[in-house]
Structure formats: C-alpha cells, structure tokens
Coordinates of C-alpha atoms in Angstrom, one line a residue:
M1 CA -1.8 23.8 -17.3
T2 CA -0.9 20.5 -15.1
S3 CA -0.1 20.5 -11.5
P4 CA 3.5 19.3 -10.9
L5 CA 3.7 15.9 -9.4
P6 CA 4.1 15.6 -5.8
S7 CA 7.6 15.0 -4.4
F8 CA 8.1 11.9 -2.2
S9 CA 11.3 10.5 -1.1
A10 CA 12.1 6.7 -1.7
A11 CA 10.9 5.5 1.9
S12 CA 7.7 7.5 1.8
V13 CA 5.2 4.6 1.1
L14 CA 5.1 4.2 4.7
D15 CA 4.8 8.0 5.0
V16 CA 2.3 9.3 2.9
A17 CA -0.8 8.6 5.3
P18 CA -1.9 6.2 8.0
V19 CA -3.8 4.0 5.7
V20 CA -2.9 3.1 2.3
P21 CA -5.9 1.9 0.2
V22 CA -5.8 -1.6 -1.5
V23 CA -8.2 -1.4 -4.6
V24 CA -9.5 -3.9 -7.2
V25 CA -10.7 -2.1 -10.1
D26 CA -13.1 -4.1 -12.4
D27 CA -14.1 -1.6 -14.7
V28 CA -11.4 0.9 -15.7
R29 CA -14.1 3.8 -16.2
A30 CA -14.7 3.7 -11.9
A31 CA -10.7 4.2 -11.8
V32 CA -10.1 8.1 -11.7
P33 CA -13.5 8.8 -9.5
L34 CA -12.4 6.3 -7.4
A35 CA -8.6 7.9 -7.0
R36 CA -10.2 11.6 -6.6
A37 CA -12.8 10.4 -3.8
L38 CA -9.6 8.5 -1.9
V39 CA -7.3 11.7 -2.4
A40 CA -10.4 14.2 -1.2
G41 CA -10.5 12.0 2.0
G42 CA -6.8 12.0 3.0
L43 CA -5.6 9.2 1.5
P44 CA -2.9 9.7 -1.4
A45 CA -1.2 6.4 -1.6
I46 CA -3.4 4.2 -3.4
E47 CA -2.4 0.5 -4.2
V48 CA -4.3 -1.1 -7.6
T49 CA -3.5 -4.8 -7.0
L50 CA -3.1 -6.8 -10.1
R51 CA -5.7 -8.6 -9.3
T52 CA -8.0 -7.9 -12.7
P53 CA -7.7 -7.6 -16.4
V54 CA -7.7 -3.8 -16.4
A55 CA -5.6 -3.4 -13.5
L56 CA -2.6 -2.0 -15.7
D57 CA -5.1 0.5 -17.5
A58 CA -6.5 1.6 -14.2
I59 CA -3.1 2.5 -13.0
R60 CA -2.6 4.5 -16.3
E61 CA -5.7 6.1 -16.0
I62 CA -5.2 7.3 -12.4
A63 CA -1.3 8.2 -13.1
G64 CA -2.4 10.3 -16.1
A65 CA -5.6 12.3 -14.5
V66 CA -5.1 12.3 -10.7
P67 CA -1.2 13.6 -10.3
E68 CA -2.0 14.3 -6.9
A69 CA -2.3 10.7 -6.0
M70 CA 0.5 8.6 -5.6
V71 CA -0.7 5.3 -7.6
G72 CA 0.9 2.1 -6.8
A73 CA 1.0 -1.4 -8.0
G74 CA 0.0 -4.3 -5.5
T75 CA 0.2 -8.0 -5.9
V76 CA 3.4 -7.9 -7.7
I77 CA 5.0 -11.1 -8.4
T78 CA 7.2 -11.4 -11.4
P79 CA 9.8 -8.9 -12.9
E80 CA 7.5 -8.7 -16.0
Q81 CA 5.1 -7.6 -13.8
V82 CA 7.7 -4.9 -12.3
T83 CA 8.5 -3.6 -15.6
A84 CA 5.0 -3.2 -16.9
C85 CA 3.6 -1.3 -13.9
V86 CA 6.3 1.1 -14.0
A87 CA 5.8 1.7 -17.7
A88 CA 2.0 2.3 -16.6
G89 CA 2.8 5.1 -14.1
A90 CA 2.8 3.0 -10.8
R91 CA 4.8 5.3 -8.4
F92 CA 5.6 2.5 -5.8
L93 CA 5.2 -1.5 -6.1
V94 CA 3.9 -4.0 -3.4
S95 CA 4.4 -7.8 -3.5
P96 CA 2.9 -10.4 -1.1
G97 CA 5.9 -11.9 -0.6
W98 CA 9.3 -11.9 -2.3
T99 CA 12.7 -13.7 -3.8
D100 CA 15.9 -12.5 -5.1
V101 CA 15.1 -12.6 -8.5
L102 CA 12.0 -10.3 -7.6
L103 CA 13.7 -8.2 -5.1
T104 CA 16.2 -7.1 -8.0
A105 CA 13.8 -6.4 -10.4
M106 CA 12.2 -4.2 -7.7
R107 CA 15.2 -2.4 -6.7
A108 CA 16.0 -2.0 -10.3
S109 CA 12.7 -0.3 -11.0
G110 CA 13.6 3.2 -9.7
V111 CA 10.4 3.1 -7.7
P112 CA 9.8 2.8 -4.0
F113 CA 8.8 -1.0 -3.1
L114 CA 7.5 -3.0 -0.3
P115 CA 8.5 -6.6 -0.5
G116 CA 6.0 -8.9 1.7
V117 CA 7.4 -10.6 4.7
S118 CA 5.4 -13.2 7.1
T119 CA 8.2 -14.6 9.2
T120 CA 11.3 -13.1 11.3
S121 CA 13.7 -15.0 8.9
E122 CA 12.1 -13.4 6.2
V123 CA 12.7 -9.8 7.7
V124 CA 16.1 -10.5 8.8
A125 CA 17.1 -11.6 5.1
L126 CA 15.6 -8.2 3.8
L127 CA 17.5 -6.4 6.2
E128 CA 20.7 -8.4 5.3
R129 CA 19.7 -7.0 2.0
G130 CA 19.6 -3.4 2.9
V131 CA 15.6 -3.4 3.0
R132 CA 13.9 -2.1 6.2
D133 CA 10.6 -1.1 4.8
M134 CA 8.2 -4.0 4.4
K135 CA 4.7 -5.2 3.9
F136 CA 3.6 -7.5 6.7
F137 CA 1.1 -10.2 5.2
P138 CA -1.1 -11.6 5.8
A139 CA -1.2 -9.5 9.2
Q140 CA -4.0 -11.2 11.3
A141 CA -3.2 -14.8 9.8
A142 CA 0.4 -14.3 10.3
G143 CA 0.1 -13.3 14.0
G144 CA -1.1 -9.9 13.8
T145 CA -0.2 -7.0 16.7
A146 CA 1.4 -9.7 19.0
Y147 CA 3.5 -10.8 16.4
L148 CA 4.7 -7.5 15.5
R149 CA 5.2 -6.4 18.8
S150 CA 7.6 -9.4 19.5
L151 CA 9.7 -8.2 16.2
A152 CA 10.3 -4.7 17.3
G153 CA 12.6 -5.3 20.3
P154 CA 15.3 -7.3 18.0
L155 CA 14.4 -5.6 14.8
P156 CA 13.7 -2.3 15.6
Q157 CA 15.3 -1.1 12.4
A158 CA 12.3 -3.1 10.2
R159 CA 9.2 -0.8 9.7
F160 CA 5.9 -2.7 8.4
C161 CA 2.7 -1.7 6.7
P162 CA 0.5 -4.6 7.8
T163 CA -2.0 -5.6 4.9
G164 CA -4.8 -8.8 5.4
G165 CA -7.7 -8.8 7.8
I166 CA -7.0 -5.1 8.8
G167 CA -10.5 -2.9 9.2
P168 CA -11.7 0.1 11.4
D169 CA -12.0 -2.2 14.4
N170 CA -8.1 -3.0 14.7
A171 CA -6.3 -0.3 12.5
A172 CA -5.4 1.9 15.4
E173 CA -4.1 -1.4 17.7
Y174 CA -1.4 -1.7 14.5
L175 CA -0.7 1.9 14.1
A176 CA 0.2 2.5 17.8
L177 CA 3.0 -0.2 17.4
P178 CA 6.4 1.4 17.0
N179 CA 7.6 -0.1 14.1
V180 CA 4.2 -0.2 11.7
S181 CA 4.2 3.3 10.0
C182 CA 0.8 2.6 8.3
V183 CA -1.5 -0.4 7.4
G184 CA -3.3 -1.2 4.2
G185 CA -6.9 -2.1 3.6
T186 CA -9.8 -2.3 1.9
W187 CA -12.7 -1.0 4.4
M188 CA -12.6 2.4 2.7
V189 CA -13.6 1.0 -1.1
P190 CA -16.4 -1.3 -0.6
A191 CA -17.1 -3.3 -3.5
E192 CA -21.1 -2.3 -3.2
A193 CA -20.2 1.8 -3.0
V194 CA -17.6 1.0 -6.2
A195 CA -20.3 -0.4 -8.1
A196 CA -23.1 2.2 -7.4
R197 CA -20.5 4.8 -7.8
D198 CA -21.1 6.4 -4.6
W199 CA -17.6 8.2 -4.0
A200 CA -19.0 10.3 -1.4
R201 CA -19.6 7.4 0.9
I202 CA -16.0 6.4 -0.2
E203 CA -14.6 9.9 0.2
G204 CA -16.2 9.7 3.8
L205 CA -15.0 6.7 4.7
A206 CA -11.0 7.6 3.5
R207 CA -11.6 10.9 5.6
A208 CA -12.3 8.7 8.7
A209 CA -9.4 6.4 8.0
S210 CA -7.0 9.3 7.5
Y211 CA -7.7 10.3 11.0
L212 CA -6.5 7.2 12.6
R213 CA -2.9 9.1 12.7
A214 CA -4.7 11.7 15.1
A215 CA -7.0 8.8 17.0
G216 CA -3.9 7.0 18.6
G217 CA -1.6 5.8 15.7
T218 CA 2.1 6.4 15.1
C219 CA 2.2 6.5 11.5
R220 CA 5.4 8.4 10.6

C-alpha cells in the first residue's frame, strides 16, 4: 500500500529544509534514485529545472515513485510550463523572474510558488500583489548577503530562497540572515556523481547540507 503524501502548507517550500537541491536531470533513469538519495540525506524539497528535454518526465517519475519527496519544477517562465509541470506532479514552482501573466498562472495552479526577484522594486511589486515568499536570483551576482541584509530593514515581511552562486562555503552566511528561510544550490548533486550513479556520495552531501540549520542558519 502506498504511503500517503506528506502534508505541506502553502508557504512551506521555504520551510521544509535549509537547502533546496537544484537538479538538472539529463537521464530520466537517474531521477528516482537521485531523489531517494536526497530525501535520505534530509533534503525532501527537490527542484527539477526545466533545462533538459526529460525534465517533465523526471518530475513525473519522482512524483510517482518517491512520495516522501516534495518535487517541484524550476526555470518555469511561461503559463504553459506551469500547466505542464503541475500535470506532471510538481508540488511547487520556481521561476527565475516574473511577469503579471506568469504570476497569475502560478497563483492559479494551486501549488506553492517562488517567483524570482533581484531588485527592490520587484520585491515591493510582489508584496503589493500579496506575495511574500520569493526566490532571490542570481543571488551572488545580484548583491549577495549584503543586499539581502539591506532589504530586511525596510521590507521585513519578504522571505527569500537565494539561489545562484551559493555553495557549502557561503550557504550558512545566507541562512543566518533574518529574511532568508532556505537556500537553493547544486553542490550536493555534482554532475560527476550523478553520471557515476554514486548515490551514497550524494546522500552524504545532502546530509551535510541538511545540518546547516544546526550550524547557524535560521531557516524557519
């Protein structure tokens, strides 16, 4: 008998774990064991990016075979992709940026979503539209921790998942910020480990990333 899916609240993409693995799947056969390794390592929220032809199939496979994972879709930039991702089983959506058309589609999808921002005006515009959970991208190039720290004072209601240029050496710095709830990154899924089907290594890297909460991060 299949176990029931875990229950996640609408804002919980930011609350599941201190790190959201950002995954590029080139071979759909790797999707399920990869997801199982990440979940076993303590990172159940998994963002599969729409950067390969098999991305939707990977989401579908993970959603069907790894119910304990909260699999989502990243690099979502059109309403059509929103529809296709949710149909494939995506339980959250992430975009690198946003427009009103895309935001309307993501809101209508019924699943949690993180629209991407990199400027103060974009953050204010989303808050004006009732959205307070956002992706900050590209994090390092857009100003990094200094920029996010500057936003915390005037815009404390905004929460961020920074992604882009974040790794094990600087993730804890981001997680220590009051307006950062988790970070996104790829360091726990190195391409060579995926190609070698080294799931034990990926599980170990995921486990180390999951400990960032105890290491000083403030992921809520």
